[in-house]
PDB file of C-alpha atoms and ligand atoms in Angstrom:
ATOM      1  CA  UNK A   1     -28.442  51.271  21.789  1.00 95.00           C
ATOM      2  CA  UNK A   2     -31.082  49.516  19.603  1.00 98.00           C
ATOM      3  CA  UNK A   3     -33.008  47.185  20.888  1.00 98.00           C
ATOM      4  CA  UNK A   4     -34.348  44.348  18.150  1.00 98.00           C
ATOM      5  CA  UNK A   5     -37.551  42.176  19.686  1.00 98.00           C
ATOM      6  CA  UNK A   6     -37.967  38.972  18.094  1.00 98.00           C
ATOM      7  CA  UNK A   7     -40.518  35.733  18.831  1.00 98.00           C
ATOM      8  CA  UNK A   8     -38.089  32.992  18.783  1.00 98.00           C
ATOM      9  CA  UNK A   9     -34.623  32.062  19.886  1.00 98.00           C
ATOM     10  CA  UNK A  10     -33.988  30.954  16.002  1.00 98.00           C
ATOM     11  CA  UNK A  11     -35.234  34.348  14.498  1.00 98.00           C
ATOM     12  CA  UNK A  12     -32.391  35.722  17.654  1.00 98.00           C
ATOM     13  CA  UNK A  13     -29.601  33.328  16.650  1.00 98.00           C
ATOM     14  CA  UNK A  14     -30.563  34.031  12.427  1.00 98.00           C
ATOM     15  CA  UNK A  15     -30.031  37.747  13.193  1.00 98.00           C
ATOM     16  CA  UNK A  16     -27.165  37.508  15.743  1.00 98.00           C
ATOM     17  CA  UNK A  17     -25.216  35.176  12.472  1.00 98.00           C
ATOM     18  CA  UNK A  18     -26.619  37.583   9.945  1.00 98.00           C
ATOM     19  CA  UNK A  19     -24.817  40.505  11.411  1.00 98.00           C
ATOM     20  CA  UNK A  20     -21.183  38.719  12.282  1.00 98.00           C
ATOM     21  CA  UNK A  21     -21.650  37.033   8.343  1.00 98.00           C
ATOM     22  CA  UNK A  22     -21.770  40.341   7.049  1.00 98.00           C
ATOM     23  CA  UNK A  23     -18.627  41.814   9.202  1.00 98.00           C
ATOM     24  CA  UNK A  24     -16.574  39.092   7.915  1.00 98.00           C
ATOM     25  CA  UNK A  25     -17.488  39.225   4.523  1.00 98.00           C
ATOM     26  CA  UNK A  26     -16.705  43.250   4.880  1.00 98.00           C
ATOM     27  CA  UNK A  27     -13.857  42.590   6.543  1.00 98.00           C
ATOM     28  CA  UNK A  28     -12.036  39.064   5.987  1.00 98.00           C
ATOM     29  CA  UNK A  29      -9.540  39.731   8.708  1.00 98.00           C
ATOM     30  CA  UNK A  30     -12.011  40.773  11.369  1.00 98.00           C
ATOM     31  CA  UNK A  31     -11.122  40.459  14.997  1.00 99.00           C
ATOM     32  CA  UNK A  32     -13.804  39.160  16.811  1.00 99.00           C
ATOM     33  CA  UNK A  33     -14.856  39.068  20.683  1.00 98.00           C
ATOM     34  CA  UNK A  34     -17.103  35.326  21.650  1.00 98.00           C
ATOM     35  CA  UNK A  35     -19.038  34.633  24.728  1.00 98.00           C
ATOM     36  CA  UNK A  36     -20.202  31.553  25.884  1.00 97.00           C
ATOM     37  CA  UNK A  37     -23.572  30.524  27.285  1.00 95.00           C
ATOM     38  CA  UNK A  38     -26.287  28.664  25.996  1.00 95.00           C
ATOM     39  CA  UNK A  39     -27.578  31.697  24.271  1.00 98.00           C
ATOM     40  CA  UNK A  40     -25.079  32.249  21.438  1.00 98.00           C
ATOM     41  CA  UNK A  41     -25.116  28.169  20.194  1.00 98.00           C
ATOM     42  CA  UNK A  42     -27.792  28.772  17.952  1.00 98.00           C
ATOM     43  CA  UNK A  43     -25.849  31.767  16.377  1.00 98.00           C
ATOM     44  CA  UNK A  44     -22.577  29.799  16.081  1.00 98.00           C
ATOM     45  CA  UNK A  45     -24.405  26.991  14.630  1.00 98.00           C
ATOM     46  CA  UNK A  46     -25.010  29.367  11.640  1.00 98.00           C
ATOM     47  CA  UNK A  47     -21.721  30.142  11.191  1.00 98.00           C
ATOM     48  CA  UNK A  48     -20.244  27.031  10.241  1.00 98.00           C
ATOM     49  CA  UNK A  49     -19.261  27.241   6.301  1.00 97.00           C
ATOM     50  CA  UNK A  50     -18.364  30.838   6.524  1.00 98.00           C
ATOM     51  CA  UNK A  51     -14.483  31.603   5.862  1.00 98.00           C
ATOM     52  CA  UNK A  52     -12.827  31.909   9.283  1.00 98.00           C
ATOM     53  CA  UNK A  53      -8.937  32.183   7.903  1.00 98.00           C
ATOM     54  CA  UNK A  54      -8.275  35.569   8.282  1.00 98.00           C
ATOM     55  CA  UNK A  55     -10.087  35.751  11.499  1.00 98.00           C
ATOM     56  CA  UNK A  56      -8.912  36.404  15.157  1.00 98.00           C
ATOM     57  CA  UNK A  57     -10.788  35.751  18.173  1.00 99.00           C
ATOM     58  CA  UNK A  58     -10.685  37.112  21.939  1.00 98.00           C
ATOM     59  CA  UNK A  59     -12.886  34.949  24.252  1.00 98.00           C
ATOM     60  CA  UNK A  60     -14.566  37.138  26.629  1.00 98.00           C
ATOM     61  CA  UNK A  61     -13.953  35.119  29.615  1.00 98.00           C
ATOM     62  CA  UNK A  62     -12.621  31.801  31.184  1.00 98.00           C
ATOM     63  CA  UNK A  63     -13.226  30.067  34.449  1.00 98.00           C
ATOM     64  CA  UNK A  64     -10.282  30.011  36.738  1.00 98.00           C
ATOM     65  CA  UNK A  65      -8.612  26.302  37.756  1.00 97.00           C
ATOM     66  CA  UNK A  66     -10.424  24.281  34.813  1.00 96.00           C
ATOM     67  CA  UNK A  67      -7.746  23.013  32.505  1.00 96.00           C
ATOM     68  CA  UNK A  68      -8.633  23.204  28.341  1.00 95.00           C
ATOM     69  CA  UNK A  69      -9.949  19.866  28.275  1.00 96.00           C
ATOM     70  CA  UNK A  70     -12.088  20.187  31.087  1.00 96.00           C
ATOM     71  CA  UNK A  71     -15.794  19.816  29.652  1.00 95.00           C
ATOM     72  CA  UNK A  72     -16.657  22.961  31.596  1.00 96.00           C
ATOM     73  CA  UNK A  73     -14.118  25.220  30.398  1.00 97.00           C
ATOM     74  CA  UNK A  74     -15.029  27.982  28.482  1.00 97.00           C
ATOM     75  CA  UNK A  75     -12.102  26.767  25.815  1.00 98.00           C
ATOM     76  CA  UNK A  76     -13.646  23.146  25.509  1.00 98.00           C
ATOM     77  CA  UNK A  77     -17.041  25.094  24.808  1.00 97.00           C
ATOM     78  CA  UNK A  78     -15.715  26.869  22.131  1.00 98.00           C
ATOM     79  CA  UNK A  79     -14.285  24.115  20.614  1.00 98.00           C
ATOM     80  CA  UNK A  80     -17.455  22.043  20.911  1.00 98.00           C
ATOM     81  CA  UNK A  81     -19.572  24.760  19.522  1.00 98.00           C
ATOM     82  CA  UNK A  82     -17.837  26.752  17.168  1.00 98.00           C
ATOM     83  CA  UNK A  83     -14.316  26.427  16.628  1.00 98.00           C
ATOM     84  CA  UNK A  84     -13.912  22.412  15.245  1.00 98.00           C
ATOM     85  CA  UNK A  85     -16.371  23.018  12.832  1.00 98.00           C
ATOM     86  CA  UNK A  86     -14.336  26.136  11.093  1.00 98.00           C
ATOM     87  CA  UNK A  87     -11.517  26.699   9.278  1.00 98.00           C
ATOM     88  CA  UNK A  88      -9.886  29.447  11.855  1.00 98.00           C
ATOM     89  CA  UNK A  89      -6.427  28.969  12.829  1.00 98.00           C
ATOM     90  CA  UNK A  90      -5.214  27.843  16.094  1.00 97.00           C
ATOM     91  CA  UNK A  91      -2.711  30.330  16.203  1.00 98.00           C
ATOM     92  CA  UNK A  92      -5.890  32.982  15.764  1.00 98.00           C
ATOM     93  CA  UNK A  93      -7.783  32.077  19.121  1.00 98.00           C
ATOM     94  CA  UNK A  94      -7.663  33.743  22.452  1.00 98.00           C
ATOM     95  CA  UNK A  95      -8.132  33.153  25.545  1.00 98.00           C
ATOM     96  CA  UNK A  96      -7.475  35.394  28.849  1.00 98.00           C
ATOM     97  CA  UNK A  97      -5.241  33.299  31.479  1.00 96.00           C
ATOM     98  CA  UNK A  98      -4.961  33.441  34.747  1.00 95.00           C
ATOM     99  CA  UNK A  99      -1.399  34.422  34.377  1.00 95.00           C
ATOM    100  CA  UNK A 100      -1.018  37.689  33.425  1.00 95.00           C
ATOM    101  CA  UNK A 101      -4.430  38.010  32.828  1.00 96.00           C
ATOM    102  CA  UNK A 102      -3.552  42.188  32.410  1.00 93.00           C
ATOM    103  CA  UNK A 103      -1.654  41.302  28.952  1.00 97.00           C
ATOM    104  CA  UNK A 104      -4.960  40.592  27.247  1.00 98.00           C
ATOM    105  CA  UNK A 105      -5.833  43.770  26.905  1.00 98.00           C
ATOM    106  CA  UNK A 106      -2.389  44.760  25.159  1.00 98.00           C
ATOM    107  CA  UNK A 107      -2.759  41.773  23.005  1.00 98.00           C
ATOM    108  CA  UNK A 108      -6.144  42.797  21.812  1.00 98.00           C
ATOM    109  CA  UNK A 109      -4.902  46.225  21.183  1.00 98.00           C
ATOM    110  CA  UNK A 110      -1.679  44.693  18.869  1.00 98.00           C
ATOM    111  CA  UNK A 111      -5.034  42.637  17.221  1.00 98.00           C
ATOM    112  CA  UNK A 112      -6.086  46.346  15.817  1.00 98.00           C
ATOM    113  CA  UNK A 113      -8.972  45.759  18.480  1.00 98.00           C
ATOM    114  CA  UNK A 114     -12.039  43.963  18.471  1.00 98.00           C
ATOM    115  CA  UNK A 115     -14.013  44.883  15.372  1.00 98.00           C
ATOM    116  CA  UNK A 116     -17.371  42.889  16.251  1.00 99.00           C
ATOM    117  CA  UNK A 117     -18.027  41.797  20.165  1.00 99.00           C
ATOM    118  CA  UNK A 118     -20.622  38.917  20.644  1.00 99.00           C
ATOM    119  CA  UNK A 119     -22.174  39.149  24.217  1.00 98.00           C
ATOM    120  CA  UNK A 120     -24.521  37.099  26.422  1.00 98.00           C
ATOM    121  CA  UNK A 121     -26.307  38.462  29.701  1.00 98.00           C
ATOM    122  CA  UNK A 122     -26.082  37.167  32.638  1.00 97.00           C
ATOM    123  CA  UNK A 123     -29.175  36.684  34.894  1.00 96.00           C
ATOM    124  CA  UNK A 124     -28.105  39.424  37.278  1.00 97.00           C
ATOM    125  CA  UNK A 125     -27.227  41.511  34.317  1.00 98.00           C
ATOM    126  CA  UNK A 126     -23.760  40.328  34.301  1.00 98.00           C
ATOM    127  CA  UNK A 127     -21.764  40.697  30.540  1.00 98.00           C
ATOM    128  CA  UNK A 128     -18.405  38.891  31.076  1.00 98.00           C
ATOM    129  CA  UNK A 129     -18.158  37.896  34.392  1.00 98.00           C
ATOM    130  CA  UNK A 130     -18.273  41.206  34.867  1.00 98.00           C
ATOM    131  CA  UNK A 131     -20.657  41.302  38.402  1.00 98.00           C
ATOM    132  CA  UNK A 132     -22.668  43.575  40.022  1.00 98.00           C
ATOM    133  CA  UNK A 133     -20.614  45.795  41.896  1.00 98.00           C
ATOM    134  CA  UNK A 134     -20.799  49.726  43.142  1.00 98.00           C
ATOM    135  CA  UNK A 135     -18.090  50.990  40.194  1.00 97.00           C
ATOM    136  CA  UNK A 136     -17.262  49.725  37.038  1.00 98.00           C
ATOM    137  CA  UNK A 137     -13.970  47.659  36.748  1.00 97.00           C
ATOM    138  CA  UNK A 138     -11.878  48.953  33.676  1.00 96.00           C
ATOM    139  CA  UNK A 139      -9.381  46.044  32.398  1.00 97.00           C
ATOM    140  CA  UNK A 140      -9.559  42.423  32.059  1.00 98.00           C
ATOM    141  CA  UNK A 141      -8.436  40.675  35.385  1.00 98.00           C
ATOM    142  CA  UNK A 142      -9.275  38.238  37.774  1.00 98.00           C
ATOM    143  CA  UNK A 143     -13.018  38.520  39.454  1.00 98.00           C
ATOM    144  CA  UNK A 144     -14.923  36.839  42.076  1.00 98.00           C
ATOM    145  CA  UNK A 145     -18.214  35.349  40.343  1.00 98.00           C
ATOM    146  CA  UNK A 146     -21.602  36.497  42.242  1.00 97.00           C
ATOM    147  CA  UNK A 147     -23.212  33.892  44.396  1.00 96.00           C
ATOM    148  CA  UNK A 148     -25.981  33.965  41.495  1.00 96.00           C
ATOM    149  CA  UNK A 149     -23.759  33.595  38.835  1.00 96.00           C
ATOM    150  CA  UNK A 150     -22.174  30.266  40.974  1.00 96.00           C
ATOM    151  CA  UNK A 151     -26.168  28.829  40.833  1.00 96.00           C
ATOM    152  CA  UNK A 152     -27.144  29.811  37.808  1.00 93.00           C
ATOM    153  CA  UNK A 153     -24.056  27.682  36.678  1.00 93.00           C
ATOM    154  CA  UNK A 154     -24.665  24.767  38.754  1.00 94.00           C
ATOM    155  CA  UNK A 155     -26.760  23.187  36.005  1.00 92.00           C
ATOM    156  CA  UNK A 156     -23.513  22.479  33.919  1.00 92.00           C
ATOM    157  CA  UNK A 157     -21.503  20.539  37.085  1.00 95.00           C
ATOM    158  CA  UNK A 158     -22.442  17.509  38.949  1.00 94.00           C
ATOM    159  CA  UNK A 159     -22.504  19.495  42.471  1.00 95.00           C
ATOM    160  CA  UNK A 160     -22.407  23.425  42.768  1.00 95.00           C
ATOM    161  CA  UNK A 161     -19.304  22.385  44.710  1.00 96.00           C
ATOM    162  CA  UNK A 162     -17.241  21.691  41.223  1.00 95.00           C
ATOM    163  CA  UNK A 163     -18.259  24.775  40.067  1.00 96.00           C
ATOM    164  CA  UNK A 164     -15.235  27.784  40.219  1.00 97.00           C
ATOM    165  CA  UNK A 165     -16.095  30.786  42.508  1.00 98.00           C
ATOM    166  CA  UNK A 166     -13.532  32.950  40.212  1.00 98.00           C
ATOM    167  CA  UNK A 167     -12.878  33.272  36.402  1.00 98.00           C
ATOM    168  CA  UNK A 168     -10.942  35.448  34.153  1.00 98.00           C
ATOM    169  CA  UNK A 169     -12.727  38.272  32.469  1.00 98.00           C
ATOM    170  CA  UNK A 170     -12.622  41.226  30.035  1.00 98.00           C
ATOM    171  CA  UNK A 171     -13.048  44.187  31.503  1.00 98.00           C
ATOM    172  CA  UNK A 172     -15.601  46.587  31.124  1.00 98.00           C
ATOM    173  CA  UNK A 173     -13.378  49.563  29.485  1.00 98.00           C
ATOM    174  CA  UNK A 174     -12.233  46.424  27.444  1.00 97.00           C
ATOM    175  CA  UNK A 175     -15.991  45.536  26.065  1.00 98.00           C
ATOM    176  CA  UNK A 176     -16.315  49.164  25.969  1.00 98.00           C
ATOM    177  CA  UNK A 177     -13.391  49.686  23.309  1.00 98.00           C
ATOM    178  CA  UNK A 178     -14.866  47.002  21.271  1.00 98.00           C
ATOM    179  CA  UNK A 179     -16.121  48.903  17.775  1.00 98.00           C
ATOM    180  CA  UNK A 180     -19.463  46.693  17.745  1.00 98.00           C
ATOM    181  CA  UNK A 181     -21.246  45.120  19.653  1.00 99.00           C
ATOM    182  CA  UNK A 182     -24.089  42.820  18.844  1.00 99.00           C
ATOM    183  CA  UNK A 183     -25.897  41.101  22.430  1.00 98.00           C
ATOM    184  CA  UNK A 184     -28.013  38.128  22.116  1.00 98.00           C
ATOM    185  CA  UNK A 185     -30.240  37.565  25.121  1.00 98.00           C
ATOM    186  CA  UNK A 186     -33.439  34.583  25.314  1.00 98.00           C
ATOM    187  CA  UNK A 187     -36.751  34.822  26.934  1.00 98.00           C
ATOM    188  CA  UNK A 188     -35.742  34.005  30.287  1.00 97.00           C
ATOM    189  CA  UNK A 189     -33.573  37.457  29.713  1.00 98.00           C
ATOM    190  CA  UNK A 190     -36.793  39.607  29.660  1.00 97.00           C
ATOM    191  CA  UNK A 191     -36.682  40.723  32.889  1.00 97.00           C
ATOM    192  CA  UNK A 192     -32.926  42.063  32.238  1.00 98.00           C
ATOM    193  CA  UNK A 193     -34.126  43.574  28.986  1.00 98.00           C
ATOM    194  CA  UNK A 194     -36.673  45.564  30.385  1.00 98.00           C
ATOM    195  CA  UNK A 195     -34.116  47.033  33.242  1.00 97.00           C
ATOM    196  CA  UNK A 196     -32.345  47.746  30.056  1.00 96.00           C
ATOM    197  CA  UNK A 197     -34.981  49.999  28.211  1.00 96.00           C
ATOM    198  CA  UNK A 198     -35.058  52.376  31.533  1.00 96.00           C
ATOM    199  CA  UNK A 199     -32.177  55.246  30.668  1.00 94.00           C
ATOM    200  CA  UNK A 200     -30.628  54.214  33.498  1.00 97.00           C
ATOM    201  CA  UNK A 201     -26.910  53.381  33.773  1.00 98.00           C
ATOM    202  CA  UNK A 202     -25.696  51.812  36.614  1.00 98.00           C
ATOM    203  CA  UNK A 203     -22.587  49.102  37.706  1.00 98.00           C
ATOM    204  CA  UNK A 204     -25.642  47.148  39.803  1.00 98.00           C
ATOM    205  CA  UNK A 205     -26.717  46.314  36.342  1.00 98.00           C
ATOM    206  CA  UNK A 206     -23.134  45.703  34.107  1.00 98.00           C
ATOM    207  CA  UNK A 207     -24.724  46.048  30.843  1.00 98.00           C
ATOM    208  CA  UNK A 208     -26.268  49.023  31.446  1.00 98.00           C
ATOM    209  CA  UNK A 209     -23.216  50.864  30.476  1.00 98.00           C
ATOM    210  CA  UNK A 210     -24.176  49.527  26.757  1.00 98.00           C
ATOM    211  CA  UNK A 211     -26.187  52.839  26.562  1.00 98.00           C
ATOM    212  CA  UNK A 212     -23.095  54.388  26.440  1.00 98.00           C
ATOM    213  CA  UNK A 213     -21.583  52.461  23.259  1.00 98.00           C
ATOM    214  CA  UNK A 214     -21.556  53.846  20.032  1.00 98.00           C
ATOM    215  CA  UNK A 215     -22.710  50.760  18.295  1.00 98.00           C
ATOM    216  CA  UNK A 216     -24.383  48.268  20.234  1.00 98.00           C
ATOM    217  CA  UNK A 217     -27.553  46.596  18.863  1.00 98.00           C
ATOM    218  CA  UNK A 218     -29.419  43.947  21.708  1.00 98.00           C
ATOM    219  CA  UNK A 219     -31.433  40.764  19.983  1.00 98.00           C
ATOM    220  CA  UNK A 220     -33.732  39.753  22.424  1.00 98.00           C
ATOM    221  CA  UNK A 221     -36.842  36.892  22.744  1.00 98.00           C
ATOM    222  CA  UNK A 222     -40.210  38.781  23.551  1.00 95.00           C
TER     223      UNK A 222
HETATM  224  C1  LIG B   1     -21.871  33.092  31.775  1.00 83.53           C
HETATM  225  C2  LIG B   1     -20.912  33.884  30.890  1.00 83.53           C
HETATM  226  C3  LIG B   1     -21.582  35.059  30.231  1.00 83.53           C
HETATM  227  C4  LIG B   1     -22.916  34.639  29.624  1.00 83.53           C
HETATM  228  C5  LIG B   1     -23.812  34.126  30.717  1.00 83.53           C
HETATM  229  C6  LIG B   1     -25.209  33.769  30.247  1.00 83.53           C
HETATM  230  O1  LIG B   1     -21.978  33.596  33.049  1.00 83.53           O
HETATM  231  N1  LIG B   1     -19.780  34.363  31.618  1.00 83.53           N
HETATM  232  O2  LIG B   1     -20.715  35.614  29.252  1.00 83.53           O
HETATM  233  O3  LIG B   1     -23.499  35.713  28.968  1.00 83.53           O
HETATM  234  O4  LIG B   1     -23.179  32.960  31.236  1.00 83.53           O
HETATM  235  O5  LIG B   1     -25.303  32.430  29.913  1.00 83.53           O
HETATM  236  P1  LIG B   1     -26.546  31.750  29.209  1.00 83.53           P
HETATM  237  O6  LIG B   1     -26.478  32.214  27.801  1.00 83.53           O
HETATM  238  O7  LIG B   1     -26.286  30.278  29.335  1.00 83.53           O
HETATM  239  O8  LIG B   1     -27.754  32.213  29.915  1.00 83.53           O
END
């Protein structure tokens, strides 16, 4: 795992576009994994005017009972922020559904896999929704989000009522699988970051299993 430390959330989202610029213009047909969050909007921002024809996209996650045009949904968000402002295909983006949500992990297989994986962190150390928890979960299913997770999120509803309790998400054998993976985590990450640089691996702290990957680089605010 390599851990990049940079001063400013631009110099994070620069590098975070940098590196998914340069898989696409290796690979024009790249399969790529998004996450949502406020963190990776500065990196998508810097994508817009790159070719997106040939690629496919897997969304990491998806709240459960918010339709597509809900302004909360993780769908709506990608449309907002990345995908109306590129040439990909419709046909080309993925979601996991709460039907079936045990077929994603077949369809990302038929994909050829996920080449390049952009992740977030959750507060509690969360990637996906995957959630603190004494083992790691495997495939992408449904999950109960972490009272944390439900506040942290409140700031994007009108009540914490609104906001889901369960979501759809990759699993961790799923982000696992993924040939790269490139994390983008802000200041108010730091505390996460520096669980991170311990060589500890644990499922209290999902992303620790990143010390495992072959491939992973972290582009963190210090
Ligand atoms: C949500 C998403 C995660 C994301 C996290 C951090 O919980 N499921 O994939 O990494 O938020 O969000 P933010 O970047 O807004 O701190």
């Amino acid at each position: 795992m390599k851990i990049i430390k940079v001063k400013s959330y631009e110099e994070m989202s620069a590098l975070a576009a940098k590196l998914i610029v340069e898989q696409i213009k290796e690979k024009p047909n790249s399969v790529l994994g998004l996450a949502t969050g406020s963190t990776p909007i500065g990196t998508y921002e810097r994508l817009v005017g790159l070719d997106f024809s040939r690629v496919k996209t897997f969304n990491l996650d998806e709240y459960c009972g918010l339709k597509r045009g809900h302004s909360q949904s993780y769908y709506y968000f990608m449309m907002e922020n990345l995908f109306s402002h590129i040439n990909i295909k419709k046909n080309n983006i993925n979601f996991p559904t709460e039907k079936n949500p045990e077929k994603y992990d077949d369809k990302i297989t038929r994909a050829g896999g996920i080449d390049l994986q952009l992740l977030g962190v959750g507060s509690n150390g969360h990637i996906g929704f995957n959630e603190p928890d004494d083992v790691f979960h495997n495939l992408t299913r449904i999950v109960k989000l972490a009272d944390s997770t439900v506040k942290d999120n409140a700031r994007f509803f009108d009540n914490i009522k609104d906001v889901p309790k369960t979501a759809i998400s990759m699993g961790i054998g799923t982000i696992m699988a993924t040939r790269k993976i490139v994390l983008v985590a802000d200041k108010n990450k730091a505390h996460i970051i520096k669980e991170l640089e311990k060589p500890v691996v644990s499922p209290q702290l999902p992303c620790s299993i990143l010390h495992y990957h072959p491939d992973c680089t972290i582009i963190c605010v210090m």
